[in-house]
PDB file of C-alpha atoms and ligand atoms in Angstrom:
ATOM      1  CA  MET A   1     165.268 -91.583  97.159  1.00  0.00           C
ATOM      2  CA  ALA A   2     165.017 -87.378  96.211  1.00  0.00           C
ATOM      3  CA  ILE A   3     167.206 -84.378  97.674  1.00  0.00           C
ATOM      4  CA  ARG A   4     165.153 -83.003 100.031  1.00  0.00           C
ATOM      5  CA  ILE A   5     165.619 -78.615  98.844  1.00  0.00           C
ATOM      6  CA  ASP A   6     166.269 -77.504 102.123  1.00  0.00           C
ATOM      7  CA  GLY A   7     163.990 -73.422 102.052  1.00  0.00           C
ATOM      8  CA  LYS A   8     165.264 -72.453 105.367  1.00  0.00           C
ATOM      9  CA  SER A   9     168.637 -72.294 104.938  1.00  0.00           C
ATOM     10  CA  ILE A  10     168.553 -71.538 101.674  1.00  0.00           C
ATOM     11  CA  SER A  11     166.573 -68.200 102.871  1.00  0.00           C
ATOM     12  CA  THR A  12     168.809 -68.253 105.205  1.00  0.00           C
ATOM     13  CA  GLN A  13     171.833 -67.259 102.635  1.00  0.00           C
ATOM     14  CA  VAL A  14     168.998 -65.303 100.528  1.00  0.00           C
ATOM     15  CA  LYS A  15     168.163 -62.792 104.444  1.00  0.00           C
ATOM     16  CA  ASP A  16     172.150 -62.800 105.128  1.00  0.00           C
ATOM     17  CA  GLU A  17     172.513 -61.583 101.535  1.00  0.00           C
ATOM     18  CA  CYS A  18     170.271 -59.096 102.089  1.00  0.00           C
ATOM     19  CA  ARG A  19     171.810 -58.264 105.483  1.00  0.00           C
ATOM     20  CA  GLU A  20     175.589 -57.402 104.381  1.00  0.00           C
ATOM     21  CA  LYS A  21     174.413 -56.061 102.076  1.00  0.00           C
ATOM     22  CA  VAL A  22     172.050 -52.844 103.818  1.00  0.00           C
ATOM     23  CA  ALA A  23     175.361 -52.447 106.530  1.00  0.00           C
ATOM     24  CA  LYS A  24     178.131 -52.232 103.349  1.00  0.00           C
ATOM     25  CA  GLU A  25     176.220 -50.267 101.919  1.00  0.00           C
ATOM     26  CA  GLY A  26     174.432 -47.912 105.345  1.00  0.00           C
ATOM     27  CA  LEU A  27     171.089 -48.278 103.741  1.00  0.00           C
ATOM     28  CA  ASP A  28     168.526 -46.832 106.101  1.00  0.00           C
ATOM     29  CA  ILE A  29     165.478 -48.591 104.610  1.00  0.00           C
ATOM     30  CA  THR A  30     161.871 -48.577 106.522  1.00  0.00           C
ATOM     31  CA  LEU A  31     158.675 -52.037 105.733  1.00  0.00           C
ATOM     32  CA  ALA A  32     155.408 -50.233 106.975  1.00  0.00           C
ATOM     33  CA  VAL A  33     153.052 -53.291 107.312  1.00  0.00           C
ATOM     34  CA  ILE A  34     148.977 -52.589 107.704  1.00  0.00           C
ATOM     35  CA  GLN A  35     146.628 -55.285 109.566  1.00  0.00           C
ATOM     36  CA  VAL A  36     144.046 -54.311 109.721  1.00  0.00           C
ATOM     37  CA  GLY A  37     142.040 -57.252 112.843  1.00  0.00           C
ATOM     38  CA  ASN A  38     143.834 -60.131 114.737  1.00  0.00           C
ATOM     39  CA  ASP A  39     142.645 -62.489 112.448  1.00  0.00           C
ATOM     40  CA  PRO A  40     145.643 -65.096 114.420  1.00  0.00           C
ATOM     41  CA  ALA A  41     147.055 -66.409 111.465  1.00  0.00           C
ATOM     42  CA  SER A  42     147.472 -63.155 109.771  1.00  0.00           C
ATOM     43  CA  SER A  43     149.186 -62.478 112.968  1.00  0.00           C
ATOM     44  CA  VAL A  44     151.945 -64.707 112.668  1.00  0.00           C
ATOM     45  CA  TYR A  45     152.923 -63.664 110.239  1.00  0.00           C
ATOM     46  CA  VAL A  46     152.945 -60.247 110.504  1.00  0.00           C
ATOM     47  CA  GLY A  47     155.132 -61.423 113.088  1.00  0.00           C
ATOM     48  CA  ASN A  48     158.128 -63.071 110.925  1.00  0.00           C
ATOM     49  CA  LYS A  49     157.600 -59.870 108.550  1.00  0.00           C
ATOM     50  CA  LYS A  50     158.906 -57.997 111.919  1.00  0.00           C
ATOM     51  CA  LYS A  51     161.406 -60.355 112.836  1.00  0.00           C
ATOM     52  CA  ALA A  52     163.177 -61.235 109.235  1.00  0.00           C
ATOM     53  CA  CYS A  53     163.391 -56.533 109.265  1.00  0.00           C
ATOM     54  CA  GLU A  54     165.006 -55.940 113.004  1.00  0.00           C
ATOM     55  CA  TYR A  55     167.663 -59.056 111.782  1.00  0.00           C
ATOM     56  CA  ILE A  56     168.703 -57.871 108.157  1.00  0.00           C
ATOM     57  CA  GLY A  57     168.238 -53.940 109.944  1.00  0.00           C
ATOM     58  CA  ILE A  58     165.779 -52.814 107.956  1.00  0.00           C
ATOM     59  CA  SER A  59     163.123 -50.383 110.245  1.00  0.00           C
ATOM     60  CA  SER A  60     159.300 -51.571 110.274  1.00  0.00           C
ATOM     61  CA  LEU A  61     156.199 -50.042 111.472  1.00  0.00           C
ATOM     62  CA  ALA A  62     153.573 -51.956 111.947  1.00  0.00           C
ATOM     63  CA  TYR A  63     149.917 -50.307 111.653  1.00  0.00           C
ATOM     64  CA  GLU A  64     146.824 -52.352 113.869  1.00  0.00           C
ATOM     65  CA  LEU A  65     144.083 -51.669 113.121  1.00  0.00           C
ATOM     66  CA  PRO A  66     141.061 -52.007 114.838  1.00  0.00           C
ATOM     67  CA  GLU A  67     137.653 -55.256 112.584  1.00  0.00           C
ATOM     68  CA  ASP A  68     135.753 -52.683 111.769  1.00  0.00           C
ATOM     69  CA  THR A  69     138.120 -49.336 110.223  1.00  0.00           C
ATOM     70  CA  SER A  70     136.516 -48.371 106.584  1.00  0.00           C
ATOM     71  CA  GLU A  71     137.768 -49.039 103.773  1.00  0.00           C
ATOM     72  CA  ALA A  72     138.336 -45.352 103.527  1.00  0.00           C
ATOM     73  CA  GLU A  73     140.862 -44.787 106.858  1.00  0.00           C
ATOM     74  CA  LEU A  74     142.846 -47.386 105.785  1.00  0.00           C
ATOM     75  CA  LEU A  75     143.140 -45.492 101.846  1.00  0.00           C
ATOM     76  CA  GLU A  76     143.525 -42.617 103.535  1.00  0.00           C
ATOM     77  CA  LEU A  77     147.051 -44.565 106.002  1.00  0.00           C
ATOM     78  CA  VAL A  78     148.040 -46.268 102.377  1.00  0.00           C
ATOM     79  CA  GLU A  79     148.585 -42.671 100.539  1.00  0.00           C
ATOM     80  CA  LYS A  80     149.388 -41.448 103.482  1.00  0.00           C
ATOM     81  CA  LEU A  81     152.122 -43.458 103.428  1.00  0.00           C
ATOM     82  CA  ASN A  82     152.892 -43.515  99.695  1.00  0.00           C
ATOM     83  CA  ARG A  83     153.736 -39.980 100.091  1.00  0.00           C
ATOM     84  CA  ASP A  84     156.650 -40.126 103.276  1.00  0.00           C
ATOM     85  CA  GLU A  85     159.434 -39.801 101.662  1.00  0.00           C
ATOM     86  CA  SER A  86     160.484 -41.778 104.780  1.00  0.00           C
ATOM     87  CA  VAL A  87     159.016 -45.024 104.397  1.00  0.00           C
ATOM     88  CA  ASN A  88     160.416 -47.605 101.119  1.00  0.00           C
ATOM     89  CA  GLY A  89     157.684 -50.700 101.405  1.00  0.00           C
ATOM     90  CA  ILE A  90     154.162 -50.998 102.325  1.00  0.00           C
ATOM     91  CA  LEU A  91     152.383 -54.185 102.722  1.00  0.00           C
ATOM     92  CA  VAL A  92     148.489 -53.881 103.685  1.00  0.00           C
ATOM     93  CA  GLN A  93     148.624 -57.758 105.284  1.00  0.00           C
ATOM     94  CA  LEU A  94     145.506 -59.836 103.220  1.00  0.00           C
ATOM     95  CA  PRO A  95     143.026 -61.181 103.653  1.00  0.00           C
ATOM     96  CA  LEU A  96     141.094 -58.260 104.950  1.00  0.00           C
ATOM     97  CA  PRO A  97     138.042 -58.027 106.183  1.00  0.00           C
ATOM     98  CA  SER A  98     134.884 -58.588 103.995  1.00  0.00           C
ATOM     99  CA  HIS A  99     133.683 -54.820 104.227  1.00  0.00           C
ATOM    100  CA  ILE A 100     136.457 -53.443 103.046  1.00  0.00           C
ATOM    101  CA  ASP A 101     137.416 -54.130  98.552  1.00  0.00           C
ATOM    102  CA  GLU A 102     141.402 -55.547  98.450  1.00  0.00           C
ATOM    103  CA  ASP A 103     141.693 -54.553  95.411  1.00  0.00           C
ATOM    104  CA  ARG A 104     140.810 -51.609  95.505  1.00  0.00           C
ATOM    105  CA  VAL A 105     143.091 -50.421  98.163  1.00  0.00           C
ATOM    106  CA  ILE A 106     145.508 -53.056  96.815  1.00  0.00           C
ATOM    107  CA  GLN A 107     145.908 -50.284  93.036  1.00  0.00           C
ATOM    108  CA  THR A 108     146.301 -47.764  95.688  1.00  0.00           C
ATOM    109  CA  ILE A 109     149.291 -49.127  96.730  1.00  0.00           C
ATOM    110  CA  SER A 110     152.091 -46.557  94.880  1.00  0.00           C
ATOM    111  CA  PRO A 111     153.864 -49.461  92.620  1.00  0.00           C
ATOM    112  CA  LYS A 112     157.424 -48.446  93.643  1.00  0.00           C
ATOM    113  CA  LYS A 113     156.527 -48.704  96.819  1.00  0.00           C
ATOM    114  CA  ASP A 114     154.629 -52.025  96.385  1.00  0.00           C
ATOM    115  CA  VAL A 115     156.776 -54.789  98.421  1.00  0.00           C
ATOM    116  CA  ASP A 116     153.952 -57.555  98.102  1.00  0.00           C
ATOM    117  CA  GLY A 117     154.246 -56.809  93.799  1.00  0.00           C
ATOM    118  CA  PHE A 118     150.609 -57.064  94.260  1.00  0.00           C
ATOM    119  CA  HIS A 119     150.322 -54.184  92.358  1.00  0.00           C
ATOM    120  CA  PRO A 120     148.249 -54.282  88.604  1.00  0.00           C
ATOM    121  CA  GLN A 121     151.525 -52.998  87.563  1.00  0.00           C
ATOM    122  CA  SER A 122     154.156 -54.826  89.100  1.00  0.00           C
ATOM    123  CA  VAL A 123     152.140 -57.476  87.668  1.00  0.00           C
ATOM    124  CA  GLY A 124     152.346 -56.665  84.128  1.00  0.00           C
ATOM    125  CA  ALA A 125     155.459 -54.848  83.999  1.00  0.00           C
ATOM    126  CA  LEU A 126     156.284 -58.731  85.060  1.00  0.00           C
ATOM    127  CA  SER A 127     154.271 -60.942  82.397  1.00  0.00           C
ATOM    128  CA  ILE A 128     156.005 -58.166  80.081  1.00  0.00           C
ATOM    129  CA  GLY A 129     159.352 -58.336  80.926  1.00  0.00           C
ATOM    130  CA  GLN A 130     159.459 -54.976  82.707  1.00  0.00           C
ATOM    131  CA  PRO A 131     161.166 -53.858  85.408  1.00  0.00           C
ATOM    132  CA  GLY A 132     159.181 -53.822  88.748  1.00  0.00           C
ATOM    133  CA  PHE A 133     158.578 -55.733  92.291  1.00  0.00           C
ATOM    134  CA  VAL A 134     157.970 -60.067  92.050  1.00  0.00           C
ATOM    135  CA  SER A 135     155.107 -61.950  94.497  1.00  0.00           C
ATOM    136  CA  CYS A 136     157.253 -63.320  97.107  1.00  0.00           C
ATOM    137  CA  THR A 137     156.502 -66.590  96.870  1.00  0.00           C
ATOM    138  CA  PRO A 138     157.290 -67.569  93.233  1.00  0.00           C
ATOM    139  CA  ALA A 139     160.051 -65.195  92.819  1.00  0.00           C
ATOM    140  CA  GLY A 140     160.876 -66.776  96.168  1.00  0.00           C
ATOM    141  CA  ILE A 141     160.444 -70.507  94.516  1.00  0.00           C
ATOM    142  CA  ILE A 142     163.580 -69.485  91.327  1.00  0.00           C
ATOM    143  CA  GLN A 143     165.184 -69.024  94.165  1.00  0.00           C
ATOM    144  CA  LEU A 144     165.609 -72.800  95.326  1.00  0.00           C
ATOM    145  CA  LEU A 145     165.759 -74.144  92.673  1.00  0.00           C
ATOM    146  CA  LYS A 146     168.290 -72.335  90.856  1.00  0.00           C
ATOM    147  CA  ARG A 147     170.957 -72.447  94.111  1.00  0.00           C
ATOM    148  CA  SER A 148     169.552 -75.743  94.192  1.00  0.00           C
ATOM    149  CA  GLY A 149     171.591 -76.328  90.706  1.00  0.00           C
ATOM    150  CA  VAL A 150     167.959 -77.571  88.910  1.00  0.00           C
ATOM    151  CA  GLU A 151     167.904 -76.087  85.115  1.00  0.00           C
ATOM    152  CA  MET A 152     165.386 -74.644  83.809  1.00  0.00           C
ATOM    153  CA  ASP A 153     165.784 -74.015  80.373  1.00  0.00           C
ATOM    154  CA  GLY A 154     163.355 -75.760  78.408  1.00  0.00           C
ATOM    155  CA  LYS A 155     161.764 -77.795  81.142  1.00  0.00           C
ATOM    156  CA  GLU A 156     158.912 -78.892  80.724  1.00  0.00           C
ATOM    157  CA  CYS A 157     156.783 -77.132  83.549  1.00  0.00           C
ATOM    158  CA  VAL A 158     153.702 -78.416  85.409  1.00  0.00           C
ATOM    159  CA  ILE A 159     152.324 -75.589  87.693  1.00  0.00           C
ATOM    160  CA  VAL A 160     149.218 -76.832  89.491  1.00  0.00           C
ATOM    161  CA  GLY A 161     146.352 -73.515  90.419  1.00  0.00           C
ATOM    162  CA  ARG A 162     146.164 -70.353  89.050  1.00  0.00           C
ATOM    163  CA  SER A 163     145.900 -67.550  92.009  1.00  0.00           C
ATOM    164  CA  ASN A 164     147.599 -64.757  91.067  1.00  0.00           C
ATOM    165  CA  ILE A 165     149.682 -64.690  93.777  1.00  0.00           C
ATOM    166  CA  VAL A 166     151.203 -67.964  93.374  1.00  0.00           C
ATOM    167  CA  GLY A 167     150.227 -69.407  90.182  1.00  0.00           C
ATOM    168  CA  LYS A 168     150.058 -66.641  87.206  1.00  0.00           C
ATOM    169  CA  PRO A 169     152.999 -64.813  88.900  1.00  0.00           C
ATOM    170  CA  MET A 170     155.001 -68.725  89.386  1.00  0.00           C
ATOM    171  CA  ALA A 171     153.956 -69.107  85.062  1.00  0.00           C
ATOM    172  CA  MET A 172     155.704 -65.991  84.303  1.00  0.00           C
ATOM    173  CA  LEU A 173     158.925 -66.665  86.288  1.00  0.00           C
ATOM    174  CA  MET A 174     158.818 -69.657  84.468  1.00  0.00           C
ATOM    175  CA  LEU A 175     158.444 -68.219  81.263  1.00  0.00           C
ATOM    176  CA  ARG A 176     160.957 -65.967  82.275  1.00  0.00           C
ATOM    177  CA  GLU A 177     164.133 -68.995  82.602  1.00  0.00           C
ATOM    178  CA  ASN A 178     162.696 -70.811  79.778  1.00  0.00           C
ATOM    179  CA  ALA A 179     160.381 -72.973  80.622  1.00  0.00           C
ATOM    180  CA  THR A 180     158.612 -74.804  78.933  1.00  0.00           C
ATOM    181  CA  VAL A 181     154.705 -74.212  81.502  1.00  0.00           C
ATOM    182  CA  THR A 182     151.234 -75.454  81.367  1.00  0.00           C
ATOM    183  CA  ILE A 183     148.958 -73.990  83.988  1.00  0.00           C
ATOM    184  CA  CYS A 184     146.428 -76.022  86.355  1.00  0.00           C
ATOM    185  CA  HIS A 185     143.028 -75.349  87.762  1.00  0.00           C
ATOM    186  CA  SER A 186     140.317 -77.015  89.242  1.00  0.00           C
ATOM    187  CA  HIS A 187     138.347 -77.652  85.757  1.00  0.00           C
ATOM    188  CA  THR A 188     142.075 -79.208  84.126  1.00  0.00           C
ATOM    189  CA  ALA A 189     141.212 -82.481  82.777  1.00  0.00           C
ATOM    190  CA  ASN A 190     142.768 -86.471  83.202  1.00  0.00           C
ATOM    191  CA  LEU A 191     145.495 -83.544  85.072  1.00  0.00           C
ATOM    192  CA  LYS A 192     147.441 -86.710  86.362  1.00  0.00           C
ATOM    193  CA  GLU A 193     148.465 -86.825  82.553  1.00  0.00           C
ATOM    194  CA  VAL A 194     149.141 -83.224  82.416  1.00  0.00           C
ATOM    195  CA  THR A 195     151.158 -83.145  86.315  1.00  0.00           C
ATOM    196  CA  LYS A 196     152.829 -86.783  84.244  1.00  0.00           C
ATOM    197  CA  ARG A 197     155.158 -84.691  81.603  1.00  0.00           C
ATOM    198  CA  ALA A 198     155.993 -82.482  84.283  1.00  0.00           C
ATOM    199  CA  ASP A 199     160.309 -82.267  85.009  1.00  0.00           C
ATOM    200  CA  ILE A 200     159.182 -79.720  87.297  1.00  0.00           C
ATOM    201  CA  LEU A 201     156.333 -79.587  89.072  1.00  0.00           C
ATOM    202  CA  ILE A 202     154.672 -76.890  91.593  1.00  0.00           C
ATOM    203  CA  VAL A 203     151.609 -77.429  93.695  1.00  0.00           C
ATOM    204  CA  ALA A 204     149.935 -74.499  95.403  1.00  0.00           C
ATOM    205  CA  ILE A 205     146.016 -75.450  94.736  1.00  0.00           C
ATOM    206  CA  GLY A 206     145.438 -75.093  98.609  1.00  0.00           C
ATOM    207  CA  LYS A 207     144.290 -79.067  98.947  1.00  0.00           C
ATOM    208  CA  PRO A 208     146.300 -81.328 101.832  1.00  0.00           C
ATOM    209  CA  LYS A 209     148.445 -84.593 100.754  1.00  0.00           C
ATOM    210  CA  PHE A 210     146.427 -84.109  97.404  1.00  0.00           C
ATOM    211  CA  ILE A 211     149.126 -85.361  94.642  1.00  0.00           C
ATOM    212  CA  THR A 212     150.330 -88.338  95.255  1.00  0.00           C
ATOM    213  CA  SER A 213     153.457 -91.114  93.186  1.00  0.00           C
ATOM    214  CA  ASP A 214     150.763 -91.450  90.497  1.00  0.00           C
ATOM    215  CA  TYR A 215     150.895 -88.021  89.648  1.00  0.00           C
ATOM    216  CA  VAL A 216     154.314 -87.470  89.154  1.00  0.00           C
ATOM    217  CA  LYS A 217     157.064 -87.849  86.498  1.00  0.00           C
ATOM    218  CA  GLU A 218     159.808 -90.328  87.555  1.00  0.00           C
ATOM    219  CA  GLY A 219     162.693 -88.167  88.159  1.00  0.00           C
ATOM    220  CA  ALA A 220     160.944 -84.647  88.428  1.00  0.00           C
ATOM    221  CA  VAL A 221     161.913 -81.576  90.570  1.00  0.00           C
ATOM    222  CA  VAL A 222     158.728 -81.671  93.141  1.00  0.00           C
ATOM    223  CA  ILE A 223     157.761 -77.906  94.405  1.00  0.00           C
ATOM    224  CA  ASP A 224     155.457 -77.452  97.904  1.00  0.00           C
ATOM    225  CA  VAL A 225     153.070 -74.926  98.336  1.00  0.00           C
ATOM    226  CA  GLY A 226     150.534 -75.932 100.207  1.00  0.00           C
ATOM    227  CA  ILE A 227     150.264 -75.671 104.122  1.00  0.00           C
ATOM    228  CA  HIS A 228     147.902 -77.540 105.931  1.00  0.00           C
ATOM    229  CA  ARG A 229     146.981 -78.591 109.459  1.00  0.00           C
ATOM    230  CA  ASN A 230     146.505 -81.870 109.241  1.00  0.00           C
ATOM    231  CA  GLU A 231     144.938 -83.843 111.666  1.00  0.00           C
ATOM    232  CA  ASN A 232     146.696 -84.336 114.244  1.00  0.00           C
ATOM    233  CA  ASN A 233     148.301 -80.909 114.422  1.00  0.00           C
ATOM    234  CA  LYS A 234     150.920 -81.916 112.251  1.00  0.00           C
ATOM    235  CA  LEU A 235     152.088 -78.875 109.793  1.00  0.00           C
ATOM    236  CA  CYS A 236     151.399 -81.037 105.633  1.00  0.00           C
ATOM    237  CA  GLY A 237     151.848 -80.210 102.762  1.00  0.00           C
ATOM    238  CA  ASP A 238     149.835 -80.095  99.006  1.00  0.00           C
ATOM    239  CA  VAL A 239     151.970 -83.031  97.924  1.00  0.00           C
ATOM    240  CA  ASP A 240     152.024 -86.143  99.742  1.00  0.00           C
ATOM    241  CA  PHE A 241     156.139 -86.143 100.472  1.00  0.00           C
ATOM    242  CA  ASP A 242     156.487 -89.839 101.922  1.00  0.00           C
ATOM    243  CA  ASP A 243     154.651 -91.200  98.444  1.00  0.00           C
ATOM    244  CA  VAL A 244     155.625 -88.591  96.060  1.00  0.00           C
ATOM    245  CA  GLU A 245     159.510 -88.898  97.913  1.00  0.00           C
ATOM    246  CA  PRO A 246     160.686 -92.144  96.436  1.00  0.00           C
ATOM    247  CA  VAL A 247     159.769 -91.251  93.283  1.00  0.00           C
ATOM    248  CA  ALA A 248     160.837 -87.142  92.901  1.00  0.00           C
ATOM    249  CA  SER A 249     164.714 -86.910  92.026  1.00  0.00           C
ATOM    250  CA  ALA A 250     164.219 -83.707  94.159  1.00  0.00           C
ATOM    251  CA  ILE A 251     160.848 -82.359  96.430  1.00  0.00           C
ATOM    252  CA  THR A 252     160.547 -79.099  99.211  1.00  0.00           C
ATOM    253  CA  PRO A 253     159.405 -80.658 102.521  1.00  0.00           C
ATOM    254  CA  VAL A 254     156.900 -78.569 104.829  1.00  0.00           C
ATOM    255  CA  PRO A 255     157.882 -77.192 106.877  1.00  0.00           C
ATOM    256  CA  GLY A 256     160.970 -75.885 106.029  1.00  0.00           C
ATOM    257  CA  GLY A 257     160.636 -75.358 102.387  1.00  0.00           C
ATOM    258  CA  VAL A 258     158.428 -73.332 100.273  1.00  0.00           C
ATOM    259  CA  GLY A 259     157.286 -70.913 103.088  1.00  0.00           C
ATOM    260  CA  PRO A 260     161.161 -69.621 104.363  1.00  0.00           C
ATOM    261  CA  MET A 261     161.997 -67.602 101.200  1.00  0.00           C
ATOM    262  CA  THR A 262     158.610 -65.790 101.112  1.00  0.00           C
ATOM    263  CA  ILE A 263     159.902 -63.839 103.494  1.00  0.00           C
ATOM    264  CA  ALA A 264     162.887 -64.152 102.324  1.00  0.00           C
ATOM    265  CA  MET A 265     162.692 -62.765  98.873  1.00  0.00           C
ATOM    266  CA  LEU A 266     160.081 -59.927 101.124  1.00  0.00           C
ATOM    267  CA  MET A 267     163.843 -58.487 102.189  1.00  0.00           C
ATOM    268  CA  ASN A 268     164.486 -58.746  99.234  1.00  0.00           C
ATOM    269  CA  ASN A 269     162.149 -56.663  97.882  1.00  0.00           C
ATOM    270  CA  CYS A 270     163.275 -53.962  99.977  1.00  0.00           C
ATOM    271  CA  VAL A 271     166.480 -53.486  99.812  1.00  0.00           C
ATOM    272  CA  GLU A 272     165.793 -53.510  96.076  1.00  0.00           C
ATOM    273  CA  ALA A 273     162.344 -50.985  96.528  1.00  0.00           C
ATOM    274  CA  LYS A 274     165.429 -48.467  98.453  1.00  0.00           C
ATOM    275  CA  ASN A 275     167.744 -49.479  95.592  1.00  0.00           C
ATOM    276  CA  ALA A 276     165.574 -48.563  92.439  1.00  0.00           C
ATOM    277  CA  GLY A 277     161.774 -49.104  93.190  1.00  0.00           C
ATOM    278  CA  GLY A 278     160.982 -52.359  91.014  1.00  0.00           C
ATOM    279  CA  ARG A 279     163.211 -55.032  91.137  1.00  0.00           C
ATOM    280  CA  LYS A 280     164.252 -57.660  87.332  1.00  0.00           C
ATOM    281  CA  GLU A 281     164.223 -61.058  89.035  1.00  0.00           C
TER     282      GLU A 281
HETATM  283  N1  GUN B 301     148.909 -62.814 103.279  1.00  0.00           N
HETATM  284  C1  GUN B 301     149.086 -64.546 103.181  1.00  0.00           C
HETATM  285  N2  GUN B 301     149.889 -64.532 102.018  1.00  0.00           N
HETATM  286  C2  GUN B 301     150.206 -62.073 101.853  1.00  0.00           C
HETATM  287  C3  GUN B 301     150.957 -62.112 100.893  1.00  0.00           C
HETATM  288  O1  GUN B 301     152.282 -62.739 100.784  1.00  0.00           O
HETATM  289  N3  GUN B 301     151.164 -60.513 101.690  1.00  0.00           N
HETATM  290  C4  GUN B 301     150.028 -60.280 102.662  1.00  0.00           C
HETATM  291  N4  GUN B 301     150.041 -59.219 102.151  1.00  0.00           N
HETATM  292  N5  GUN B 301     149.099 -61.127 102.807  1.00  0.00           N
HETATM  293  C5  GUN B 301     149.103 -62.361 102.989  1.00  0.00           C
END
């Protein structure tokens, strides 16, 4: 039976550390959160981010813009927030409506306020080991592993999924921890053979219950980034938990695994934004 890696309790640890630092050092931190349109999932995420800010003692400014906001108007707001010295972090909730170029918006956010870690400068800094903000979900996975006592140095880490937000930065972070890293994707030949090599298997492919026990080596640590609702409205991940748990040595559940870590690391990035304009780990 695998150990369940408890993302809820580890995320609370991270948030409590942030809260303590904010209180002890009397940090006055402001995060600006921009949502364009009212996609229901985005509204839930944005609401959770605001709640986390309240818990930590970070002020949040909410910009709820209509769906038909033009790209120029959004860029103007981002530039205004870049100039505003009282704002430490800027987060533009994705996805944006299709008439707005997401890349252009991300590139307009000052790298000093890029608490999502999506700006090309942040991504580039991560890949060459320089200080900068790190994308919250992969940074959260490193914390889950470290705080659960999972050794990464010298281990085979296989990442399934190559997105800019999870797969690619995850690979860079795992390299920094001295793991041997393989990234798989939809064109990978013999996927099962590759995933079965993993001591640490990180799955971010966006397909419900795709990874079954025949993809997993006995004793592997399995991290599930996916979140889906099944036909009974129950949440599940990219990993078939019930099937994989008996072969894994440790596994993250869905919900209560990776999910809560993303917001905890966002809070951590906001604290770092106040401190140094970018974090290294
Ligand atoms: N949409 C889904 N996840 C995220 C995230 O981590 N940051 C932003 N800005 N948008 C998202």
